[in-house]
Coordinates of C-alpha atoms in Angstrom, one line a residue:
Chain A
X951 CA 16.2 12.7 -28.2
X952 CA 16.7 15.2 -25.8
X953 CA 14.2 16.0 -22.7
X954 CA 14.1 19.1 -20.1
X955 CA 11.5 16.9 -17.0
X956 CA 11.7 18.4 -13.2
X957 CA 13.3 15.9 -10.2
X958 CA 10.9 13.5 -8.1
X959 CA 13.0 10.9 -6.9
X960 CA 16.6 11.6 -7.7
X961 CA 18.7 8.9 -9.4
X962 CA 19.7 7.6 -13.3
X963 CA 18.4 4.7 -14.4
X964 CA 17.6 3.7 -18.3
X965 CA 15.4 0.6 -19.8
X966 CA 13.8 -0.5 -22.2
X967 CA 10.0 1.9 -21.8
X968 CA 7.0 0.1 -21.6
X969 CA 3.9 3.7 -21.9
X970 CA 0.7 3.8 -21.2
X971 CA -1.4 6.4 -21.6
X972 CA -3.5 5.2 -18.5
X973 CA -3.0 6.5 -14.6
X974 CA -2.2 3.4 -12.5
X975 CA -3.6 2.3 -9.0
X976 CA -0.3 0.5 -8.1
X977 CA -2.8 -1.2 -4.8
X978 CA -4.8 -3.2 -7.2
X979 CA -3.2 -2.7 -10.8
X980 CA 0.0 -4.6 -10.3
X981 CA 1.0 -7.5 -8.3
X982 CA 3.5 -6.5 -5.5
X983 CA 4.5 -10.9 -6.0
X984 CA 5.3 -10.8 -9.4
X985 CA 5.6 -7.0 -10.7
X986 CA 2.6 -8.2 -13.4
X987 CA 0.0 -5.9 -14.6
X988 CA -2.9 -7.5 -13.0
X989 CA -6.1 -6.0 -13.5
X990 CA -7.8 -6.7 -16.8
X991 CA -9.3 -3.9 -17.2
X992 CA -5.8 -1.8 -17.7
X993 CA -4.3 -1.5 -21.3
X994 CA -0.9 -2.7 -19.6
X995 CA -2.8 -5.9 -18.8
X996 CA -0.5 -8.8 -18.9
X997 CA 3.1 -7.2 -19.4
X998 CA 6.1 -6.7 -16.5
X999 CA 6.9 -3.5 -15.5
X1000 CA 9.9 -5.2 -13.7
X1001 CA 13.1 -2.4 -14.9
X1002 CA 11.3 -0.8 -17.4
X1003 CA 11.0 2.5 -17.7
X1004 CA 7.5 3.0 -16.9
X1005 CA 5.9 6.5 -18.6
X1006 CA 2.5 7.3 -18.0
X1007 CA 0.8 9.7 -16.5
X1008 CA -0.2 9.3 -13.2
X1009 CA -1.1 7.5 -9.9
X1010 CA -5.0 6.9 -9.1
X1011 CA -5.9 5.0 -6.3
X1012 CA -4.9 3.7 -2.8
X1013 CA -2.0 5.9 -0.9
X1014 CA -1.3 1.8 -0.2
X1015 CA 0.8 2.0 -4.2
X1016 CA 3.4 3.8 -2.4
X1017 CA 4.1 1.0 -0.7
X1018 CA 3.9 -1.5 -2.8
X1019 CA 6.0 1.3 -5.2
X1020 CA 8.9 0.0 -1.7
X1021 CA 7.9 -4.2 -2.0
X1022 CA 8.6 -4.4 -6.0
X1023 CA 11.6 -2.6 -5.3
X1024 CA 12.5 -5.5 -2.4
X1025 CA 11.8 -7.9 -4.5
X1026 CA 13.1 -6.6 -7.9
X1027 CA 10.2 -6.3 -9.8
X1028 CA 10.5 -2.1 -9.3
X1029 CA 10.5 0.0 -12.8
X1030 CA 14.0 0.8 -13.2
X1031 CA 12.5 4.8 -13.5
X1032 CA 9.3 6.5 -14.0
X1033 CA 8.4 9.3 -15.8
X1034 CA 4.9 11.0 -15.2
X1035 CA 3.2 13.6 -16.8
X1036 CA 2.0 14.8 -14.1
X1037 CA 3.8 12.8 -10.3
X1038 CA 0.5 12.5 -7.7
X1039 CA 2.3 12.0 -4.1
X1040 CA 1.8 8.5 -4.7
X1041 CA 3.7 8.0 -7.0
X1042 CA 5.9 10.4 -6.2
X1043 CA 5.9 8.9 -2.3
X1044 CA 6.2 5.3 -3.4
X1045 CA 9.3 6.1 -5.7
X1046 CA 11.0 8.2 -3.4
X1047 CA 11.2 6.4 -0.3
X1048 CA 11.9 3.4 -2.8
X1049 CA 15.2 5.3 -4.5
X1050 CA 13.3 4.7 -7.9
X1051 CA 14.1 7.7 -10.4
X1052 CA 11.1 9.8 -11.0
X1053 CA 11.1 12.7 -13.0
X1054 CA 7.2 14.4 -14.4
X1055 CA 6.2 17.5 -15.9
X1056 CA 6.9 16.8 -19.2
X1057 CA 4.8 17.4 -22.5
X1058 CA 1.7 14.7 -23.3
X1059 CA 4.7 14.4 -26.5
X1060 CA 6.6 11.1 -24.0
X1061 CA 3.4 9.4 -24.2
X1062 CA 4.4 9.0 -27.5
X1063 CA 6.9 6.8 -27.0
X1064 CA 6.7 2.9 -28.0
X1065 CA 7.3 0.3 -25.9
X1066 CA 11.3 -1.1 -26.4
X1067 CA 12.3 2.3 -27.0
X1068 CA 15.5 2.4 -24.5
X1069 CA 14.9 4.8 -22.2
X1070 CA 18.3 7.3 -20.2
X1071 CA 16.3 9.7 -17.3
X1072 CA 18.9 11.3 -15.5
X1073 CA 16.5 12.8 -12.8
X1074 CA 19.3 14.6 -11.3
X1075 CA 19.9 16.6 -13.6
X1076 CA 16.4 17.1 -14.6
X1077 CA 16.8 15.2 -18.2
X1078 CA 15.4 12.3 -20.3
X1079 CA 16.8 10.3 -23.7
X1080 CA 15.9 8.3 -25.6
X1081 CA 18.0 6.0 -27.8
Chain B
X1297 CA 10.5 25.7 -3.4
X1298 CA 13.2 27.7 -0.8
X1299 CA 15.2 25.8 1.4
X1300 CA 17.4 26.7 4.1
X1301 CA 20.9 26.3 4.4
X1302 CA 20.4 23.1 7.5
X1303 CA 17.2 21.6 5.3
X1304 CA 19.6 21.7 1.6
X1305 CA 22.3 20.0 3.3
X1306 CA 18.9 16.9 4.7
X1307 CA 17.6 17.1 0.4
X1308 CA 21.9 16.3 0.0
X1309 CA 21.9 13.3 2.2
X1310 CA 24.7 15.3 4.7
X1311 CA 22.3 13.9 7.7
X1312 CA 21.9 10.0 5.5
X1313 CA 20.5 8.4 3.7
X1314 CA 16.8 8.3 6.1
X1315 CA 16.4 11.5 6.5
X1316 CA 17.6 12.2 3.4
X1317 CA 14.3 10.6 1.3
X1318 CA 12.4 12.1 4.0
X1319 CA 13.7 15.6 3.5
X1320 CA 12.6 14.3 -0.2
X1321 CA 9.2 13.4 0.4
X1322 CA 8.0 17.2 1.8
X1323 CA 10.4 18.4 -1.0
X1324 CA 8.4 16.4 -3.8
X1325 CA 4.3 17.1 -1.6
X1326 CA 5.8 20.5 -1.4
X1327 CA 5.8 20.7 -4.7
X1328 CA 2.9 19.6 -6.4
X1329 CA 1.2 21.5 -4.0
X1330 CA 2.9 25.1 -4.7
X1331 CA 4.3 25.0 -1.4
X1332 CA 7.2 28.6 -0.5
X1333 CA 8.9 26.3 1.9
X1334 CA 8.6 24.1 4.9
X1335 CA 7.2 25.1 8.3
X1336 CA 7.8 23.4 12.2
X1337 CA 5.2 21.0 12.8
X1338 CA 3.9 21.5 16.7
X1339 CA 2.8 17.8 16.4
X1340 CA 2.8 14.6 14.2
X1341 CA -0.5 11.9 13.9
X1342 CA 1.1 9.1 12.1
X1343 CA -1.3 6.9 9.7
X1344 CA -0.4 3.5 8.5
X1345 CA -0.9 1.9 11.2
X1346 CA -3.6 -0.4 10.8
X1347 CA -2.0 -3.4 9.4
X1348 CA -5.2 -4.1 6.6
X1349 CA -4.8 -1.5 5.5
X1350 CA -1.1 -1.0 5.1
X1351 CA -0.7 -4.6 4.8
X1352 CA 2.9 -6.6 4.8
X1353 CA 4.0 -3.7 2.0
X1354 CA 3.6 -1.0 4.5
X1355 CA 4.9 -2.9 7.6
X1356 CA 8.6 -3.3 5.1
X1357 CA 8.4 -0.2 4.9
X1358 CA 8.4 1.3 8.3
X1359 CA 10.7 -2.0 9.4
X1360 CA 13.2 -0.8 7.4
X1361 CA 13.5 2.8 8.2
X1362 CA 16.4 3.9 10.6
X1363 CA 16.2 7.4 13.1
X1364 CA 14.4 9.3 15.5
X1365 CA 11.6 11.9 15.6
X1366 CA 12.0 15.2 17.4
X1367 CA 8.6 15.9 17.9
X1368 CA 6.0 14.1 19.3
X1369 CA 4.4 12.0 17.4
X1370 CA 1.6 10.1 18.0
X1371 CA -0.6 7.3 15.6
X1372 CA -3.9 6.0 14.2
X1373 CA -5.4 3.7 15.6
X1374 CA -4.6 -0.4 14.5
X1375 CA -6.1 -3.0 13.5
X1376 CA -6.5 -4.5 17.2
X1377 CA -7.0 -4.1 21.0
X1378 CA -3.1 -3.8 21.5
X1379 CA -3.9 -6.3 24.3
X1380 CA -6.8 -7.9 24.2
X1381 CA -7.7 -8.9 20.9
X1382 CA -8.2 -12.6 20.9
X1383 CA -11.2 -11.6 22.6
X1384 CA -12.3 -9.5 19.0
X1385 CA -11.9 -12.6 17.5
X1386 CA -8.4 -11.7 15.3
X1387 CA -6.4 -14.0 14.1
X1388 CA -3.0 -15.3 15.5
X1389 CA -1.5 -14.3 12.5
X1390 CA -2.7 -10.4 12.2
X1391 CA -1.8 -10.4 15.6
X1392 CA 1.2 -10.8 15.1
X1393 CA 1.8 -8.3 12.4
X1394 CA 0.0 -5.4 14.3
X1395 CA 2.7 -5.5 17.0
X1396 CA 5.5 -5.6 14.7
X1397 CA 3.7 -2.0 13.3
X1398 CA 3.5 -1.2 16.0
X1399 CA 7.3 -2.3 17.0
X1400 CA 8.9 -0.8 14.4
X1401 CA 7.4 3.2 15.0
X1402 CA 8.4 3.0 19.3
X1403 CA 11.6 1.6 17.7
X1404 CA 12.3 5.2 15.6
X1405 CA 10.4 7.1 18.9
X1406 CA 6.7 7.9 18.2
X1407 CA 4.9 7.2 21.3
X1408 CA 1.8 4.2 20.9
X1409 CA -0.9 6.2 21.4
X1410 CA -3.3 4.8 18.5
X1411 CA -6.0 6.5 18.6
X1412 CA -8.4 9.3 16.5
X1413 CA -8.8 12.0 19.4
X1414 CA -5.2 13.3 20.1
X1415 CA -6.9 16.5 22.4
X1416 CA -9.2 14.1 24.1
X1417 CA -6.0 12.8 26.0
X1418 CA -3.0 15.5 25.8
X1419 CA -4.9 18.5 27.0
X1420 CA -3.0 21.6 28.9
X1421 CA 0.5 21.6 29.6
X1422 CA 0.9 18.3 27.1
X1423 CA -1.7 19.6 24.9
X1424 CA -0.3 18.5 20.9
X1425 CA -1.9 21.7 19.6
X1426 CA -2.5 24.9 20.6
X1427 CA -4.5 28.1 18.1
X1428 CA -2.6 29.4 15.1
X1429 CA 0.3 26.2 15.6
X1430 CA 1.3 24.3 12.4
X1431 CA 1.2 20.8 13.5
X1432 CA 0.8 17.4 10.9
X1433 CA -2.1 15.2 11.8
X1434 CA -3.1 12.5 9.6
X1435 CA -7.0 10.6 10.8
X1436 CA -9.2 12.1 9.3
X1437 CA -11.4 13.7 12.5
X1438 CA -8.6 15.1 13.8
X1439 CA -7.7 16.8 11.2
X1440 CA -10.9 18.5 10.8
X1441 CA -11.6 19.0 15.0
X1442 CA -8.0 19.8 15.0
X1443 CA -8.0 22.9 12.2
X1444 CA -11.6 23.6 13.4
X1445 CA -12.2 23.8 16.7
X1446 CA -9.0 24.1 18.2
X1447 CA -7.9 26.9 15.4
X1448 CA -4.9 24.7 14.3
X1449 CA -3.1 24.3 11.1
X1450 CA -3.4 20.6 9.3
X1451 CA -3.5 19.1 5.7
X1452 CA -4.5 15.1 5.9
X1453 CA -0.7 13.9 6.0
X1454 CA -0.7 10.1 4.6
X1455 CA 1.3 7.6 6.3
X1456 CA 5.1 8.1 4.5
X1457 CA 4.6 12.3 4.6
X1458 CA 3.6 12.2 8.6
X1459 CA 6.1 10.2 9.5
X1460 CA 8.8 12.5 7.3
X1461 CA 7.8 15.3 9.4
X1462 CA 7.9 13.7 12.7
X1463 CA 11.6 12.8 11.7
X1464 CA 12.2 15.9 10.2
X1465 CA 10.0 18.0 12.6
X1466 CA 8.9 20.2 9.3
X1467 CA 6.1 19.6 6.1
X1468 CA 5.4 21.9 3.0
X1469 CA 3.6 25.0 4.2
X1470 CA 0.7 24.4 1.7
X1471 CA -3.6 24.0 1.6
X1472 CA -4.7 24.5 5.3
X1473 CA -1.4 25.9 6.3
X1474 CA -2.6 29.2 4.2
X1475 CA -5.1 31.4 5.5
X1476 CA -5.7 31.7 1.9
X1477 CA -7.6 27.7 1.9
X1478 CA -9.1 28.9 5.0
X1479 CA -12.3 30.1 3.9
X1480 CA -15.5 29.1 3.9
X1481 CA -16.9 27.6 0.9
X1482 CA -20.5 27.3 1.8
X1483 CA -23.3 28.5 4.3
X1484 CA -25.3 26.1 6.0
X1485 CA -28.7 26.9 7.8
X1486 CA -30.5 24.3 10.1
X1487 CA -33.1 25.3 12.1
X1488 CA -33.5 22.5 13.5
X1489 CA -33.1 21.3 17.9
X1490 CA -29.9 19.0 17.1
X1491 CA -28.5 16.7 19.9
X1492 CA -26.1 13.9 20.3
X1493 CA -25.7 11.5 16.6
X1494 CA -28.0 14.2 15.3
X1495 CA -24.7 15.7 14.4
X1496 CA -22.9 12.9 13.0
X1497 CA -26.2 12.6 10.3
X1498 CA -26.2 16.9 9.4
X1499 CA -22.3 15.6 8.6
X1500 CA -22.7 12.5 7.3
X1501 CA -25.3 14.5 4.7
X1502 CA -22.6 18.1 4.4
X1503 CA -20.0 16.1 3.5
X1504 CA -21.7 14.9 0.4
X1505 CA -22.9 17.6 -0.9
X1506 CA -19.8 20.3 0.1
X1507 CA -17.1 17.5 -0.4
X1508 CA -13.8 19.1 -0.1
X1509 CA -15.2 22.4 0.6
X1510 CA -15.4 24.3 4.1
X1511 CA -18.5 24.9 5.0
X1512 CA -18.9 27.3 7.4
X1513 CA -22.5 26.8 10.1
X1514 CA -25.2 28.5 11.3
X1515 CA -27.4 26.5 14.0
X1516 CA -29.9 27.7 15.7
X1517 CA -29.7 28.9 19.1
X1518 CA -27.3 25.7 20.2
X1519 CA -25.3 25.0 22.7
X1520 CA -23.1 22.9 20.9
X1521 CA -20.3 20.7 22.8
X1522 CA -17.2 19.5 22.0
X1523 CA -18.1 15.6 21.7
X1524 CA -21.6 17.2 19.2
X1525 CA -18.4 19.0 17.1
X1526 CA -15.5 15.9 16.7
X1527 CA -18.8 13.9 15.3
X1528 CA -19.8 16.5 13.1
X1529 CA -16.2 17.4 11.7
X1530 CA -15.9 13.6 11.7
X1531 CA -18.8 12.5 9.2
X1532 CA -17.7 15.7 7.2
X1533 CA -14.6 14.1 7.2
X1534 CA -16.0 10.4 6.1
X1535 CA -18.8 10.9 3.7
X1536 CA -17.2 13.8 2.4
X1537 CA -13.4 14.7 2.4
X1538 CA -13.9 18.1 4.8
X1539 CA -10.3 18.9 6.0
X1540 CA -12.0 22.2 7.8
X1541 CA -15.4 23.5 9.0
X1542 CA -16.7 26.6 11.5
X1543 CA -20.1 26.7 13.6
X1544 CA -20.9 30.2 14.1
X1545 CA -20.3 31.8 18.0
X1546 CA -18.9 28.4 18.6
X1547 CA -15.4 27.6 17.2
X1548 CA -13.0 30.2 16.1
X1549 CA -13.8 32.5 13.2
X1550 CA -13.0 32.7 9.4
X1551 CA -9.3 34.1 9.0
X1552 CA -10.9 37.3 6.6
X1553 CA -14.0 38.3 4.7
X1554 CA -16.1 35.6 3.2
X1555 CA -18.5 35.1 0.5
X1556 CA -20.3 32.2 0.1
X1557 CA -20.2 29.7 -3.2
X1558 CA -23.4 28.0 -2.0
X1559 CA -26.2 28.4 0.5
X1560 CA -28.0 25.3 2.0
X1561 CA -30.9 25.0 4.1
X1562 CA -31.2 21.5 6.3
X1563 CA -34.0 21.1 8.9
X1564 CA -35.3 18.4 10.9
X1565 CA -37.1 16.3 8.0
X1566 CA -33.6 16.2 6.3
X1567 CA -32.0 14.6 9.5
X1568 CA -33.9 12.4 9.9
X1569 CA -35.2 11.2 6.5
X1570 CA -31.4 9.9 7.2
X1571 CA -32.2 8.3 10.4
X1572 CA -35.1 6.4 8.3
X1573 CA -32.7 5.1 5.6
X1574 CA -30.1 4.1 7.8
X1575 CA -32.9 2.3 10.4
X1576 CA -31.3 -0.1 13.2
X1577 CA -33.2 -3.4 11.3
X1578 CA -31.7 -6.4 12.0
X1579 CA -28.4 -5.4 13.1
X1580 CA -26.0 -8.0 15.2
X1581 CA -23.9 -5.4 17.2
X1582 CA -23.8 -2.0 18.4
X1583 CA -20.3 -0.4 18.2
X1584 CA -20.3 3.6 19.8
X1585 CA -16.8 5.1 19.6
X1586 CA -16.2 6.4 16.3
X1587 CA -14.1 8.9 16.6
X1588 CA -12.9 7.4 19.9
X1589 CA -15.2 8.1 23.4
X1590 CA -14.3 11.5 25.6
X1591 CA -14.8 10.9 29.4
X1592 CA -18.1 12.4 28.7
X1593 CA -19.0 9.7 26.5
X1594 CA -18.0 6.4 28.6
X1595 CA -19.9 7.7 31.9
X1596 CA -22.9 8.3 29.1
X1597 CA -22.6 5.4 29.0
X1598 CA -22.3 4.0 32.0
X1599 CA -24.8 5.1 33.3
X1600 CA -27.0 4.2 30.7
X1601 CA -26.1 0.7 30.8
X1602 CA -25.3 -0.5 34.8
X1603 CA -27.2 -2.5 36.4
X1604 CA -27.4 -4.5 32.7
X1605 CA -27.4 -7.2 30.3
X1606 CA -26.5 -6.9 26.9
X1607 CA -28.4 -9.2 24.3
X1608 CA -25.9 -8.2 21.5
X1609 CA -22.1 -7.4 21.3
X1610 CA -21.3 -4.1 22.3
X1611 CA -18.3 -2.8 22.0
X1612 CA -17.0 0.7 23.0
X1613 CA -14.5 1.8 21.4
X1614 CA -11.4 4.6 23.1
X1615 CA -8.4 6.2 23.4
X1616 CA -6.4 3.7 26.7
X1617 CA -5.3 6.4 28.3
X1618 CA -8.7 7.7 28.7
X1619 CA -9.3 3.8 29.9
X1620 CA -7.0 4.0 31.9
X1621 CA -7.8 6.8 33.5
X1622 CA -11.9 6.2 34.3
X1623 CA -11.5 2.1 36.2
X1624 CA -14.7 2.9 37.9
X1625 CA -16.6 4.0 34.3
X1626 CA -15.0 0.8 32.2
X1627 CA -16.0 -1.8 35.3
X1628 CA -19.2 -0.5 34.7
X1629 CA -19.5 -0.7 30.9
X1630 CA -18.2 -4.2 31.0
X1631 CA -20.2 -6.4 33.9
X1632 CA -23.5 -5.5 31.0
X1633 CA -21.4 -7.3 29.5
X1634 CA -20.2 -5.3 25.9
X1635 CA -16.7 -4.5 25.9
X1636 CA -14.2 -1.1 26.4
X1637 CA -11.7 -1.8 23.3
X1638 CA -8.7 0.8 23.4
X1639 CA -6.3 1.1 20.0
X1640 CA -8.4 0.6 17.5
X1641 CA -12.3 0.7 15.5
X1642 CA -15.1 -1.1 14.3
X1643 CA -13.8 1.1 10.8
X1644 CA -10.4 0.1 10.5
X1645 CA -10.2 -3.4 12.9
X1646 CA -10.7 -6.6 9.9
X1647 CA -12.9 -8.0 13.8
X1648 CA -16.1 -6.0 12.5
X1649 CA -15.6 -8.6 9.4
X1650 CA -17.7 -11.1 11.1
X1651 CA -20.9 -8.6 11.5
X1652 CA -23.5 -8.6 8.5
X1653 CA -25.3 -5.2 10.1
X1654 CA -24.0 -2.9 13.1
X1655 CA -25.9 -0.2 14.6
X1656 CA -24.1 2.6 15.7
X1657 CA -24.5 7.1 16.9
X1658 CA -21.3 7.7 14.2
X1659 CA -22.3 8.9 11.5
X1660 CA -18.1 8.4 10.4
X1661 CA -18.8 4.3 10.9
X1662 CA -22.2 5.0 8.8
X1663 CA -19.8 6.2 5.4
X1664 CA -17.5 3.6 5.9
X1665 CA -18.6 0.5 8.0
X1666 CA -20.3 -0.7 4.4
X1667 CA -17.4 -0.2 2.4
X1668 CA -14.4 -0.8 4.1
X1669 CA -15.5 -3.9 5.8
X1670 CA -18.5 -5.1 4.1
X1671 CA -21.0 -4.8 6.4
X1672 CA -24.1 -2.6 6.7
X1673 CA -24.8 0.3 9.0
X1674 CA -27.9 1.7 11.5
X1675 CA -27.6 5.4 12.2
X1676 CA -29.6 6.2 15.8
X1677 CA -29.5 7.9 19.2
X1678 CA -26.3 6.7 21.9
X1679 CA -29.9 5.6 24.4
X1680 CA -31.4 3.9 21.1
X1681 CA -28.3 2.1 20.2
X1682 CA -27.9 0.8 23.9
X1683 CA -31.4 0.6 22.8
X1684 CA -31.1 -2.1 20.7
X1685 CA -28.1 -3.4 22.4
X1686 CA -30.1 -4.5 25.2
X1687 CA -32.4 -5.5 23.3
X1688 CA -34.8 -3.3 24.0
X1689 CA -35.6 -2.9 21.0
X1690 CA -34.8 -4.4 17.1

């Protein structure tokens, strides 16, 4: 399956999908030291986002979340790429300053991808492919 | 979004990786908010300064950046007085991290003025904002003052987007940069004689009601002074997220005809209810200068404190340049036992956390102290606050 999308932050990457229908607040939901979702109330609780293609509707919460994404990247614990239905400034800025490919403007169909499916993201050319 | 050839080149990385990412931030935000193009900015005020807020993650990012700002750029308040942090009760470890953050900004060519009132320290030829200028400012009360009182145009920028604007010299043209978003949404009619902290109480009330709207105030027979407008806007930006307001016959006018979605009528009763809800009761410290004190406010405070001794800790927060311009006033205030702290305030400094309840004259501090610092807050006029500090009232 190949899906058209809109580039937010440039680059190409692939990895196993990690999918949630819930928005993510990187400050609070994710531990910057381990890359694991530590908020028990979040659907991804206990899972590592490191190296994944993280598929979620969008970000929320504190703008410090952008810096948390950067810290994850520096520690090698960031997602390989991210896909949003609609990016908002926190995740957009976080992805850009960290050099993580981020795309958006896809339909909610994308949230039906099963976690673990290998997904390729080419932000520069605006497409997503599931393998 | 349209990019000029030069902008496109930066976006493609022709001028290095830092500028490429900065341009990518501006373009991404422009895309998100539907901007047609970028616009040059006169000045930038950068958020993400207090180490309490940005933490290790933010410090790492700023330290890794390379480049130089291309427009006059200053900072938001920091988490401490950069010189007298020990007197504030700041821990050594925090102080080191805060200094590193400041140095990282200095390296990028940012001027180290940590203040929420840039318009008070840069006036005349050195002004950072004139009517009609596009800006990229961050601190919510400064944004409100620039938009409303000066008649400049700025959105409320986050740390990275402000720094992107400083390094590129531009911002995306959306939101409060456009006339269509600068029309009033609410008419607020106030039938009361208002003075000083009343404007903070009024802003606290109105911000909660209008949220991110644009209120137009009709104040009966008032002669509102700049410090009162500062207090009004600051409180509305804290209890709501108001970034632009109008006061009839006082501020610049709306850019076209408008119809309010809603009319709000307030009087003395509603204002007094706010004071009653947030009494001084049990305050163990008093804090003034949110937003940072002007020269006029320092003078008023010095007049009230002259020859007296405070019984409770009293902080007077201001910009370093204001304090440096008035050494006699600072000396009078400090002879009373009060402290004039620069570069910081009670809202962004972790030093506030050791108090259980603070008395303040600021509607903004009233809105933020409980949530950000876990400190109870009481509201009173400047005179009442000084009386509490002097032990004349509880």
